[in-house]
mmCIF file of C-alpha atoms in Angstrom:
data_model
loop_
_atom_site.group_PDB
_atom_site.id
_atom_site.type_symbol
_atom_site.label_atom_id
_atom_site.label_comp_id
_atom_site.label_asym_id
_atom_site.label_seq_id
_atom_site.Cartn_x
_atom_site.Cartn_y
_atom_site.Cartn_z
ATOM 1 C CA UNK I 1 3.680 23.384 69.942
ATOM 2 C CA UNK I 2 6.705 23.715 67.380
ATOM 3 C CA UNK I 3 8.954 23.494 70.569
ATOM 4 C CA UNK I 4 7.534 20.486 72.003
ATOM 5 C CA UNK I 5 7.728 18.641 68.541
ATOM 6 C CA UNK I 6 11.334 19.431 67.716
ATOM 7 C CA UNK I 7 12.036 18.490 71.588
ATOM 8 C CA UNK I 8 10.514 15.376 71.117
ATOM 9 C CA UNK I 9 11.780 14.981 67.720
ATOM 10 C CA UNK I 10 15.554 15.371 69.262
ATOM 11 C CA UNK I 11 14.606 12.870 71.492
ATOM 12 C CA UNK I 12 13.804 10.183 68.913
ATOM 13 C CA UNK I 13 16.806 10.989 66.955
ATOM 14 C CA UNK I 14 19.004 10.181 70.070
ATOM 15 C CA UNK I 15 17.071 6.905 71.158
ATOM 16 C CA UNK I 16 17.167 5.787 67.721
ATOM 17 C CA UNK I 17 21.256 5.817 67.952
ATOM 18 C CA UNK I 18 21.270 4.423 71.140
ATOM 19 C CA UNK I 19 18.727 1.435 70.197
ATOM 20 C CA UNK I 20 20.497 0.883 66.956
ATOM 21 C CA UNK I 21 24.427 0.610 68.880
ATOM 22 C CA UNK I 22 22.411 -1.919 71.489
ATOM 23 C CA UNK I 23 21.165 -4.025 68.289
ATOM 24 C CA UNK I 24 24.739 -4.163 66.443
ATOM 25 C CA UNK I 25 26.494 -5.087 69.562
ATOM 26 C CA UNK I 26 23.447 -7.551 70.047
ATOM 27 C CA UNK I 27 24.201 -9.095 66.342
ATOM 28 C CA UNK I 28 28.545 -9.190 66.903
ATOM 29 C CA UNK I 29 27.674 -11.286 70.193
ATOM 30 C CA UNK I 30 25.307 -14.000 68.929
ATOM 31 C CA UNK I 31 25.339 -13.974 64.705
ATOM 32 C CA UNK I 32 21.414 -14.263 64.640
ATOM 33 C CA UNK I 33 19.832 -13.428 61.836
ATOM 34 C CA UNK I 34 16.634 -12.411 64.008
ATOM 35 C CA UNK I 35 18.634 -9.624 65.824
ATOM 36 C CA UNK I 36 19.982 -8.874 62.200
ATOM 37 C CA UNK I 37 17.037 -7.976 61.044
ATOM 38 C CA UNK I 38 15.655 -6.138 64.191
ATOM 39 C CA UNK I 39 19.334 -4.060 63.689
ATOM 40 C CA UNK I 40 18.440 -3.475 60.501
ATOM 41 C CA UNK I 41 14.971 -1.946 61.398
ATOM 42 C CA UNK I 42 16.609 0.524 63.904
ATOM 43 C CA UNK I 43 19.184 1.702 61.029
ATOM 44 C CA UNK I 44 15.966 2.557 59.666
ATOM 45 C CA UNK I 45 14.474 4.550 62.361
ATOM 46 C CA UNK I 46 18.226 6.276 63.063
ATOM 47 C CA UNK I 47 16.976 7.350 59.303
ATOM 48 C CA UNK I 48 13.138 7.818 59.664
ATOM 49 C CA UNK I 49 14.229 10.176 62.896
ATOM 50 C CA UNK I 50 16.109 11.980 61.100
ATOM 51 C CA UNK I 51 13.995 13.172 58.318
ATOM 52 C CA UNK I 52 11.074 13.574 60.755
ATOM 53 C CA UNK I 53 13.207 16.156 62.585
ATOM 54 C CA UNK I 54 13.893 17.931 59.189
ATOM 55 C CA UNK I 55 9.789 17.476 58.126
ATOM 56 C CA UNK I 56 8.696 19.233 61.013
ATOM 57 C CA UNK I 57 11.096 22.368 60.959
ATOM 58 C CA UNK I 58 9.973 22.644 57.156
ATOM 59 C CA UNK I 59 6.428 22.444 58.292
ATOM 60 C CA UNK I 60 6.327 24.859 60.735
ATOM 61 C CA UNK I 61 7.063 27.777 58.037
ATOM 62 C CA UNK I 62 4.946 29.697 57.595
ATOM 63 C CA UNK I 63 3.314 30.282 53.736
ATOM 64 C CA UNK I 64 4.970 32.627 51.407
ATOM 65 C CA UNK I 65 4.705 33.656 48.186
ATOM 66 C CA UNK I 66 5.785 30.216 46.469
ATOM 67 C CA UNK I 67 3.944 27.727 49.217
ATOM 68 C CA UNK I 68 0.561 29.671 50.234
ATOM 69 C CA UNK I 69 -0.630 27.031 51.135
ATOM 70 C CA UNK I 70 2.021 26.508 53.749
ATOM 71 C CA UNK I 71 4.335 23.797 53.832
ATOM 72 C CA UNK I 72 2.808 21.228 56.039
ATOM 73 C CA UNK I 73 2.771 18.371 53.122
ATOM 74 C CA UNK I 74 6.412 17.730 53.560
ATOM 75 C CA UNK I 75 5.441 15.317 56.470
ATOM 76 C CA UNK I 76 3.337 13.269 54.666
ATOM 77 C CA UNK I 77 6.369 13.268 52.318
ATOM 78 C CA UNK I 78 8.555 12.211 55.001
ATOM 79 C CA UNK I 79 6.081 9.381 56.297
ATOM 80 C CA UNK I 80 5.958 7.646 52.860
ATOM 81 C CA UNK I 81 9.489 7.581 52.588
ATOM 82 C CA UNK I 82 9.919 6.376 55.739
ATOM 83 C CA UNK I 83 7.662 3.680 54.677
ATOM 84 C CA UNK I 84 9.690 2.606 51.193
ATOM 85 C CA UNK I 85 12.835 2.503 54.032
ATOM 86 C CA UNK I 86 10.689 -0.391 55.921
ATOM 87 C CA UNK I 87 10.259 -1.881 52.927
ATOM 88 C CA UNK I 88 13.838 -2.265 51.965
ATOM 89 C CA UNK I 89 14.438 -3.322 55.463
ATOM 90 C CA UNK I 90 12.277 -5.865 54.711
ATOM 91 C CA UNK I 91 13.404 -6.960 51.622
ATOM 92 C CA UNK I 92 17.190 -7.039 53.060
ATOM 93 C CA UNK I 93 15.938 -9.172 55.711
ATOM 94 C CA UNK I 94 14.740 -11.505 53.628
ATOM 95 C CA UNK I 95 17.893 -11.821 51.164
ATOM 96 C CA UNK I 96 20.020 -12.689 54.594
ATOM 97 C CA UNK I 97 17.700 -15.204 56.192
ATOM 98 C CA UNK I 98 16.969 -17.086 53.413
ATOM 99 C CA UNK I 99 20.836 -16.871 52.806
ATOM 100 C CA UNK I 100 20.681 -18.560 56.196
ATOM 101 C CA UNK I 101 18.579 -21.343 55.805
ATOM 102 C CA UNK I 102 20.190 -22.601 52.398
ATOM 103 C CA UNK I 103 23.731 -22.784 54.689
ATOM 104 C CA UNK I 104 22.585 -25.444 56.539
ATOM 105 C CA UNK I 105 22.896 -25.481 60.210
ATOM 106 C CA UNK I 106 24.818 -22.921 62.858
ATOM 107 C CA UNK I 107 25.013 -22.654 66.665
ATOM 108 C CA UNK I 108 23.924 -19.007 67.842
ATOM 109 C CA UNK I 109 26.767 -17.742 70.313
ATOM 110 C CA UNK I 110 25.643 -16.135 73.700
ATOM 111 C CA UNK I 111 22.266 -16.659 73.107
ATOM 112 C CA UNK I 112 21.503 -15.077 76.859
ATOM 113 C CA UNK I 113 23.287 -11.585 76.413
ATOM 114 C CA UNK I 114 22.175 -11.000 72.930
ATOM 115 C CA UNK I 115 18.277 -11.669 74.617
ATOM 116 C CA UNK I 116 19.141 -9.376 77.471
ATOM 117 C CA UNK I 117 20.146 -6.921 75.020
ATOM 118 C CA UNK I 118 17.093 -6.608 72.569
ATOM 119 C CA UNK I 119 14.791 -6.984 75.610
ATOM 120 C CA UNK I 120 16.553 -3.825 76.802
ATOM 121 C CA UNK I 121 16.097 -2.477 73.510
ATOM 122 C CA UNK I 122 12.138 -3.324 73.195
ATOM 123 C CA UNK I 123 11.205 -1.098 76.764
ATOM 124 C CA UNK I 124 13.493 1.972 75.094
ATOM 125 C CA UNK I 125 11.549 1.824 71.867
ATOM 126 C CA UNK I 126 8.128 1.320 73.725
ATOM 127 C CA UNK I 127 8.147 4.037 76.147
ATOM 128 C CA UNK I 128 9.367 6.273 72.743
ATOM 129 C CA UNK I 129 7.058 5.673 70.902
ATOM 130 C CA UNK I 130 3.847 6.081 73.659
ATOM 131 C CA UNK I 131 5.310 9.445 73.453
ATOM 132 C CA UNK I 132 5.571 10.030 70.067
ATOM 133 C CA UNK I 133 2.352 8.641 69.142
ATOM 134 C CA UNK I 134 0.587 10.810 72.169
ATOM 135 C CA UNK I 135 2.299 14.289 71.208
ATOM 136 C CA UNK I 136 1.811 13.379 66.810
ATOM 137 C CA UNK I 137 -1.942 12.972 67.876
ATOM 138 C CA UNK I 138 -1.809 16.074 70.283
ATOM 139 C CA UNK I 139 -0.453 18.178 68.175
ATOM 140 C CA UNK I 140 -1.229 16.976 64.595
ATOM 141 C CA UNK I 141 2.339 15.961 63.355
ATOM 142 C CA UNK I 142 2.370 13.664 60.962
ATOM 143 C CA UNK I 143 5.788 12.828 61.144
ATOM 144 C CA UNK I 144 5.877 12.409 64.356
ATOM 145 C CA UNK I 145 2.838 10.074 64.783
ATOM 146 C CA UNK I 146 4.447 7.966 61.193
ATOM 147 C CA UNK I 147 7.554 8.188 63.582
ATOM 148 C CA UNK I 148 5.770 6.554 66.244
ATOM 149 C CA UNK I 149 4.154 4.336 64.291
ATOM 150 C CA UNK I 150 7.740 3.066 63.143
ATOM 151 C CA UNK I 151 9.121 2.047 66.986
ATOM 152 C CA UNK I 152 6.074 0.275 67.331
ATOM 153 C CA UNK I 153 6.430 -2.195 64.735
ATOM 154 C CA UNK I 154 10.164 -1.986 65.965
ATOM 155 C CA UNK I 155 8.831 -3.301 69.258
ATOM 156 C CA UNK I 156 6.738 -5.947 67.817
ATOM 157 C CA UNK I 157 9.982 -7.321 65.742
ATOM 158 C CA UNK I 158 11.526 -7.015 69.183
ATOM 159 C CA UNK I 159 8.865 -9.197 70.606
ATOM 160 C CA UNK I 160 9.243 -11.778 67.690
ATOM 161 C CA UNK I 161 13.468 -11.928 67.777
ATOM 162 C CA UNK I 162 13.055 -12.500 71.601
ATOM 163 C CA UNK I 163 10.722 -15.016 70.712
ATOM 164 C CA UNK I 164 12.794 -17.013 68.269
ATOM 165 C CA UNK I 165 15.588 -16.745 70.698
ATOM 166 C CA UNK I 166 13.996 -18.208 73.797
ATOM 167 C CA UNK I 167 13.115 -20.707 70.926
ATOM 168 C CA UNK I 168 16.014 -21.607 69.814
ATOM 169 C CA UNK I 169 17.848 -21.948 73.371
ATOM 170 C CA UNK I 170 15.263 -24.460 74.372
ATOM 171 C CA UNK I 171 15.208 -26.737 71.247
ATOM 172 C CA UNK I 172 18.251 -26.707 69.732
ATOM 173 C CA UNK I 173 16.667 -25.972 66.527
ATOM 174 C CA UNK I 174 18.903 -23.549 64.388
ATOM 175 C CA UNK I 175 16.552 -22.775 61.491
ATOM 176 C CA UNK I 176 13.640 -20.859 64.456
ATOM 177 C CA UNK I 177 16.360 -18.146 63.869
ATOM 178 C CA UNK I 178 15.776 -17.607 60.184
ATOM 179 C CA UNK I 179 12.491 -18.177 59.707
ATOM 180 C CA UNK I 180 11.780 -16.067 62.447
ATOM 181 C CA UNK I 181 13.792 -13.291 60.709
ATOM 182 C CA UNK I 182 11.801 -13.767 57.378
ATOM 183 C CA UNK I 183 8.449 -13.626 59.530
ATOM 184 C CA UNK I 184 9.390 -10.070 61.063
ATOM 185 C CA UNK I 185 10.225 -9.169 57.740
ATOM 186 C CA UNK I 186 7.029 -9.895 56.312
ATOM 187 C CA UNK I 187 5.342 -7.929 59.126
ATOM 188 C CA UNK I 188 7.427 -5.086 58.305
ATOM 189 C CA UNK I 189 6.412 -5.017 54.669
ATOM 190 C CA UNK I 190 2.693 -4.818 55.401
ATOM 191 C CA UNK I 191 3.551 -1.871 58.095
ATOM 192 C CA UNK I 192 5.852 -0.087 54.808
ATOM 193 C CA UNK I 193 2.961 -0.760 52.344
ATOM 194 C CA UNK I 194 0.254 1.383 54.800
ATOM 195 C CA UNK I 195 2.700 3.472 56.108
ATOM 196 C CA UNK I 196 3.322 4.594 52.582
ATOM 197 C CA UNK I 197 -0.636 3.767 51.042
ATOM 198 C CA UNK I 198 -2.137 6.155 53.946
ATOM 199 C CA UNK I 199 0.642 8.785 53.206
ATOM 200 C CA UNK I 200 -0.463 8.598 49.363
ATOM 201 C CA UNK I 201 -4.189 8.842 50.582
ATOM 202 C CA UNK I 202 -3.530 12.533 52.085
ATOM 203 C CA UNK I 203 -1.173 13.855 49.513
ATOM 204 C CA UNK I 204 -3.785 13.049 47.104
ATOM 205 C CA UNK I 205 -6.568 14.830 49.205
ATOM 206 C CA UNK I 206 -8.516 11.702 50.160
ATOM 207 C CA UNK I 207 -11.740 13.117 52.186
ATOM 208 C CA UNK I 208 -11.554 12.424 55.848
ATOM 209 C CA UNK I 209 -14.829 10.931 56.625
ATOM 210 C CA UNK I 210 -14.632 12.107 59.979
ATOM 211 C CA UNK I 211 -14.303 15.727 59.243
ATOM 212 C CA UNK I 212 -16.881 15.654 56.438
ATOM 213 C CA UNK I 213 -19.355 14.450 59.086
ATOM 214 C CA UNK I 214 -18.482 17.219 61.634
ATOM 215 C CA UNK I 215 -18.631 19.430 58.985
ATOM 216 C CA UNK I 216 -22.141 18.781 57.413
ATOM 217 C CA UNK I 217 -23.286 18.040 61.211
ATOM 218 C CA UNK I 218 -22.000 21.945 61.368
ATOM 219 C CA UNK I 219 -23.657 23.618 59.080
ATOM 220 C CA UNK I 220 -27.428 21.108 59.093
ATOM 221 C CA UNK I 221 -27.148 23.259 62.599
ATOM 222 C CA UNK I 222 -27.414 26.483 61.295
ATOM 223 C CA UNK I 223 -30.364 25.634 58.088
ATOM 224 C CA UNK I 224 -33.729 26.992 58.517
ATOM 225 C CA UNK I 225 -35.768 29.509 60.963
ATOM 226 C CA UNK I 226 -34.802 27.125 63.774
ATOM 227 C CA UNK I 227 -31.333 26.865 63.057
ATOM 228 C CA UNK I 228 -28.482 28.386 65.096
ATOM 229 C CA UNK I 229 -27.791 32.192 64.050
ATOM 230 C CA UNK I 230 -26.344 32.556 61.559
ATOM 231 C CA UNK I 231 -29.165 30.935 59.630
ATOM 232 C CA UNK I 232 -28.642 29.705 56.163
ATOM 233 C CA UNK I 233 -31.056 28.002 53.896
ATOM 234 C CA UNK I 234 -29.168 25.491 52.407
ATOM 235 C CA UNK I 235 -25.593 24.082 51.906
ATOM 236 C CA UNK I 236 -23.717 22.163 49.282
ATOM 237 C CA UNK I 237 -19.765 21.525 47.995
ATOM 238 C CA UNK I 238 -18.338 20.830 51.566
ATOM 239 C CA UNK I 239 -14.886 19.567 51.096
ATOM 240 C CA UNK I 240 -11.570 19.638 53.856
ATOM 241 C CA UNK I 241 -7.856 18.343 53.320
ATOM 242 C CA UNK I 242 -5.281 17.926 55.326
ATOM 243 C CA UNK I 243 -1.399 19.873 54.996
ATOM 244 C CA UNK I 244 -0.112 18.105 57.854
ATOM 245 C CA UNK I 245 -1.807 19.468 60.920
ATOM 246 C CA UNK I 246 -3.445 22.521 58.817
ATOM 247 C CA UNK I 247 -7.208 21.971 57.852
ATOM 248 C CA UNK I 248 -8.166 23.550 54.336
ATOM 249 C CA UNK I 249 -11.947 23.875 54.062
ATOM 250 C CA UNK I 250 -14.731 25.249 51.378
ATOM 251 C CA UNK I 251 -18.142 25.347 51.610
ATOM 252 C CA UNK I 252 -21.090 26.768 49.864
ATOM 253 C CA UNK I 253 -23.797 28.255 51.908
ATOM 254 C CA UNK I 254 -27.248 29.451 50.074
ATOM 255 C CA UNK I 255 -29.135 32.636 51.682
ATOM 256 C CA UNK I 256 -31.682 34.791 51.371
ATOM 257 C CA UNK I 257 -31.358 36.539 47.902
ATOM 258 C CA UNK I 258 -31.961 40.171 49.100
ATOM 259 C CA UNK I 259 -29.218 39.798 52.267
ATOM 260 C CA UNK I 260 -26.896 42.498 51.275
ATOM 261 C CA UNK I 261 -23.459 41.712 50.883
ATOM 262 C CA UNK I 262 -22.120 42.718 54.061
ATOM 263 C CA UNK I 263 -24.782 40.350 56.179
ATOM 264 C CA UNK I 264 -23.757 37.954 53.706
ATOM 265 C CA UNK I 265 -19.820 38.402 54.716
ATOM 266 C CA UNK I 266 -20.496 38.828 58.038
ATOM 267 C CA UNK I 267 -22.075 34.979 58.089
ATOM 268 C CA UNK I 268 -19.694 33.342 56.080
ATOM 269 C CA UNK I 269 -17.138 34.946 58.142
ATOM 270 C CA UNK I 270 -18.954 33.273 61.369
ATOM 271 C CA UNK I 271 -19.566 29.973 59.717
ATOM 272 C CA UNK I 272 -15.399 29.939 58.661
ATOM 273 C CA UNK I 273 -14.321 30.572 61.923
ATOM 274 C CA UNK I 274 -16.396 27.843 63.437
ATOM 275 C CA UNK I 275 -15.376 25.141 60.459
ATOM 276 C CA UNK I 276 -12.171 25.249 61.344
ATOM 277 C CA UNK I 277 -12.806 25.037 64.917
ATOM 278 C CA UNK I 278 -14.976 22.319 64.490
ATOM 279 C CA UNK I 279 -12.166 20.681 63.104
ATOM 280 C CA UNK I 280 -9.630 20.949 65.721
ATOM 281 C CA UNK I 281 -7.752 23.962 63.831
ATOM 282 C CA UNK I 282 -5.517 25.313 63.297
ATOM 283 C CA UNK I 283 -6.542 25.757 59.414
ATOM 284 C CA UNK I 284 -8.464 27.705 56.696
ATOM 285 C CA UNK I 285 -12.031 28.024 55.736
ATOM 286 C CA UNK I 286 -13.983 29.685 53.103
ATOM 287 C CA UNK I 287 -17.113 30.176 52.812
ATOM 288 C CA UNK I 288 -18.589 30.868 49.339
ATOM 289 C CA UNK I 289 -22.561 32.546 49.512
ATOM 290 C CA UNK I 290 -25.187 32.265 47.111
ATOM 291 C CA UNK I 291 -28.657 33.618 46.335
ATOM 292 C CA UNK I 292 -31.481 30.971 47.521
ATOM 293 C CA UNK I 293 -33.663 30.835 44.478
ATOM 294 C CA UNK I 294 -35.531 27.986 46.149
ATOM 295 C CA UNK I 295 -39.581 29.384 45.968
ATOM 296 C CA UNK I 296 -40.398 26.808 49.090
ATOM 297 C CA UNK I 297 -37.211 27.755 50.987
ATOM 298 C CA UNK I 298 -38.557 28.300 55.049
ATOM 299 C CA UNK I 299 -35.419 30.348 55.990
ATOM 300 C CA UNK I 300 -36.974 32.799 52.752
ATOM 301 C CA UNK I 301 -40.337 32.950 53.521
ATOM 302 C CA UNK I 302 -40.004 33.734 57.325
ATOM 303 C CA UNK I 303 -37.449 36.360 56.553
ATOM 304 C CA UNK I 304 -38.733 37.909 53.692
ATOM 305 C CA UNK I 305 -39.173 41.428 54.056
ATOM 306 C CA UNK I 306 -42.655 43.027 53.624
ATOM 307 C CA UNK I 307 -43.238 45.203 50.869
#
C-alpha cells in the first residue's frame, strides 16, 4: 500500500505543476480575475501536493520509542493546513476582485484561448482527483483523500471561471468576471473551514459513529450462553480513534469471575483481533477483563461450575 500512495502521491505533485503552468499562461492571455483566482487555487494544490507527499512518507514509519503510537497523525496535520492554504486563497481572491470591480470597467483579451485552457485544466484535475479520492478511501490516507478533496473544489472553481467566461463573451458585461471570482472564493472558504474543522475533529479524537456501532454490534454478538464463542457477559468503555489509517481501540469485557487468567487472555486476545478487523485494520485493540459480579448474570449461571 505505501508504494501505491507515494506513486500516486508523485502523480499529484506533477499534475499539480502542470495544471498550475496551464492556469498562469491562462491569466497572461486574458487578465481575468476568474482564471486569477482558479491560478491561485492550483498554487495551492502545487503546495497541498507537496506536503501530502511528505505526510504520507512520515506516516508510514513505523512507532518507536518517542511516537508508539506511530506517526499516522501527521496527515491529519497536513489536511488542516492544507485547508488554512484554501483559505488564504480565498481571502487573496477576494482582495483582487474586489480590487477589480472598484476600477471600473475592462475588456478581457482572448477570451476563447484562456476558456480552452481552463477547460483543459478542469478534465486534468477531475480524472486526478477520482483517483486520489478512490486510493485515500482504499487505503485509508488521509492526505491523500484531503488531497483529493482539494482538486475537486479546484474543478468546481473550474466549472464557475468557465462559467463567467462564456458569460462575459456573450454579454459584454465586464463586472461577471469579478464577481464571479469573489463567488469561487467564497466556495473555497467553506471547503478550507471543513477541510480544516473535520481535520480538528480527528486530532482531537472525535468518536466515529460508524465504528462505535460496528464495534458494540461486535461484541452484543458474543454476550450471553447464546452468544458467539468467546462468550462474555457483559461489555462497557468501548472507545476507537483514528492515527491516520491506524485504528486504536479499548474495550472492557466482564466474565465469569472464576475464568482463570489464561481463558481470560485467551478471549480478550480473540475479541482484539476481531475489533480491529471489524474495523477495516490495520490497528490496535485491547481488551481489558473483569470479574462479573452480576448475581442474575445468564453467561454465570449456565457456566458456573458445580461444587
Amino acid at each position: 500500500m505505501r508504494a501505491l500512495e507515494t506513486r500516486v502521491a508523485i502523480a499529484a505533485v506533477v499534475v499539480a505543476v502542470v495544471v498550475m503552468a496551464i492556469k498562469l499562461v491562462a491569466w497572461i492571455v486574458t487578465d481575468s480575475d476568474a482564471i486569477l483566482s482558479d491560478a491561485l487555487e492550483a498554487l495551492v494544490n502545487v503546495a497541498a501536493s507537496l506536503m501530502a507527499l511528505g505526510a504520507i512518507k512520515i506516516a508510514h514509519r513505523p512507532a518507536d520509542s518517542t511516537h508508539p503510537y506511530g506517526h499516522g497523525r501527521i496527515e491529519f496535520i497536513s489536511a488542516s493546513i492544507e485547508g488554512g492554504m484554501i483559505l488564504f486563497a480565498a481571502v487573496a481572491i477576494v482582495v483582487q476582485a474586489t480590487g477589480s470591480l472598484i476600477g471600473g470597467a475592462r475588456e478581457l483579451a482572448n477570451p476563447g484561448l484562456g476558456l480552452w485552457l481552463i477547460v483543459l485544466t478542469g478534465v486534468i484535475n477531475g480524472v486526478m482527483a477520482v483517483l486520489l479520492l478512490s486510493i485515500g478511501r482504499r487505503t485509508g490516507s488521509a492526505a491523500l483523500k484531503g488531497d483529493g478533496m482539494h482538486l475537486l473544489s479546484d474543478l468546481i472553481t473550474t466549472v464557475a471561471v468557465v462559467a463567467s467566461l462564456m458569460a462575459v463573451a456573450s454579454t459584454g458585461w465586464w463586472w461577471i468576471d469579478p464577481a464571479a471570482a469573489i463567488l469561487i472564493a467564497v466556495v473555497l472558504g467553506l471547503m478550507g473551514v471543513r477541510l480544516v474543522w473535520r481535520s480538528f475533529d480527528n486530532l482531537m479524537d472525535k468518536r466515529d459513529d460508524s465504528d462505535q456501532q460496528a464495534l458494540e454490534r461486535l461484541l452484543a454478538s458474543h454476550v450471553g450462553p447464546q452468544g458467539q464463542l468467546p462468550r462474555i457477559c457483559s461489555f462497557h468503555k468501548v472507545r476507537s480513534r483514528h492515527d491516520g489509517r491506524e485504528h486504536w481501540i479499548d474495550m472492557h469485557v466482564r466474565l465469569p469471575a472464576w475464568m482463570s487468567v489464561r481463558e481470560s487472555h485467551d478471549a480478550a486476545s480473540v475479541l482484539e483481533g476481531q475489533a480491529v478487523k471489524a474495523l477495516g485494520g490495520p490497528g490496535d485493540a485491547t481488551a481489558h477483563c473483569e470479574p462479573c459480579a452480576d448475581r442474575t448474570c445468564p453467561l454465570c449461571a449456565a457456566l458456573r461450575p458445580s461444587t
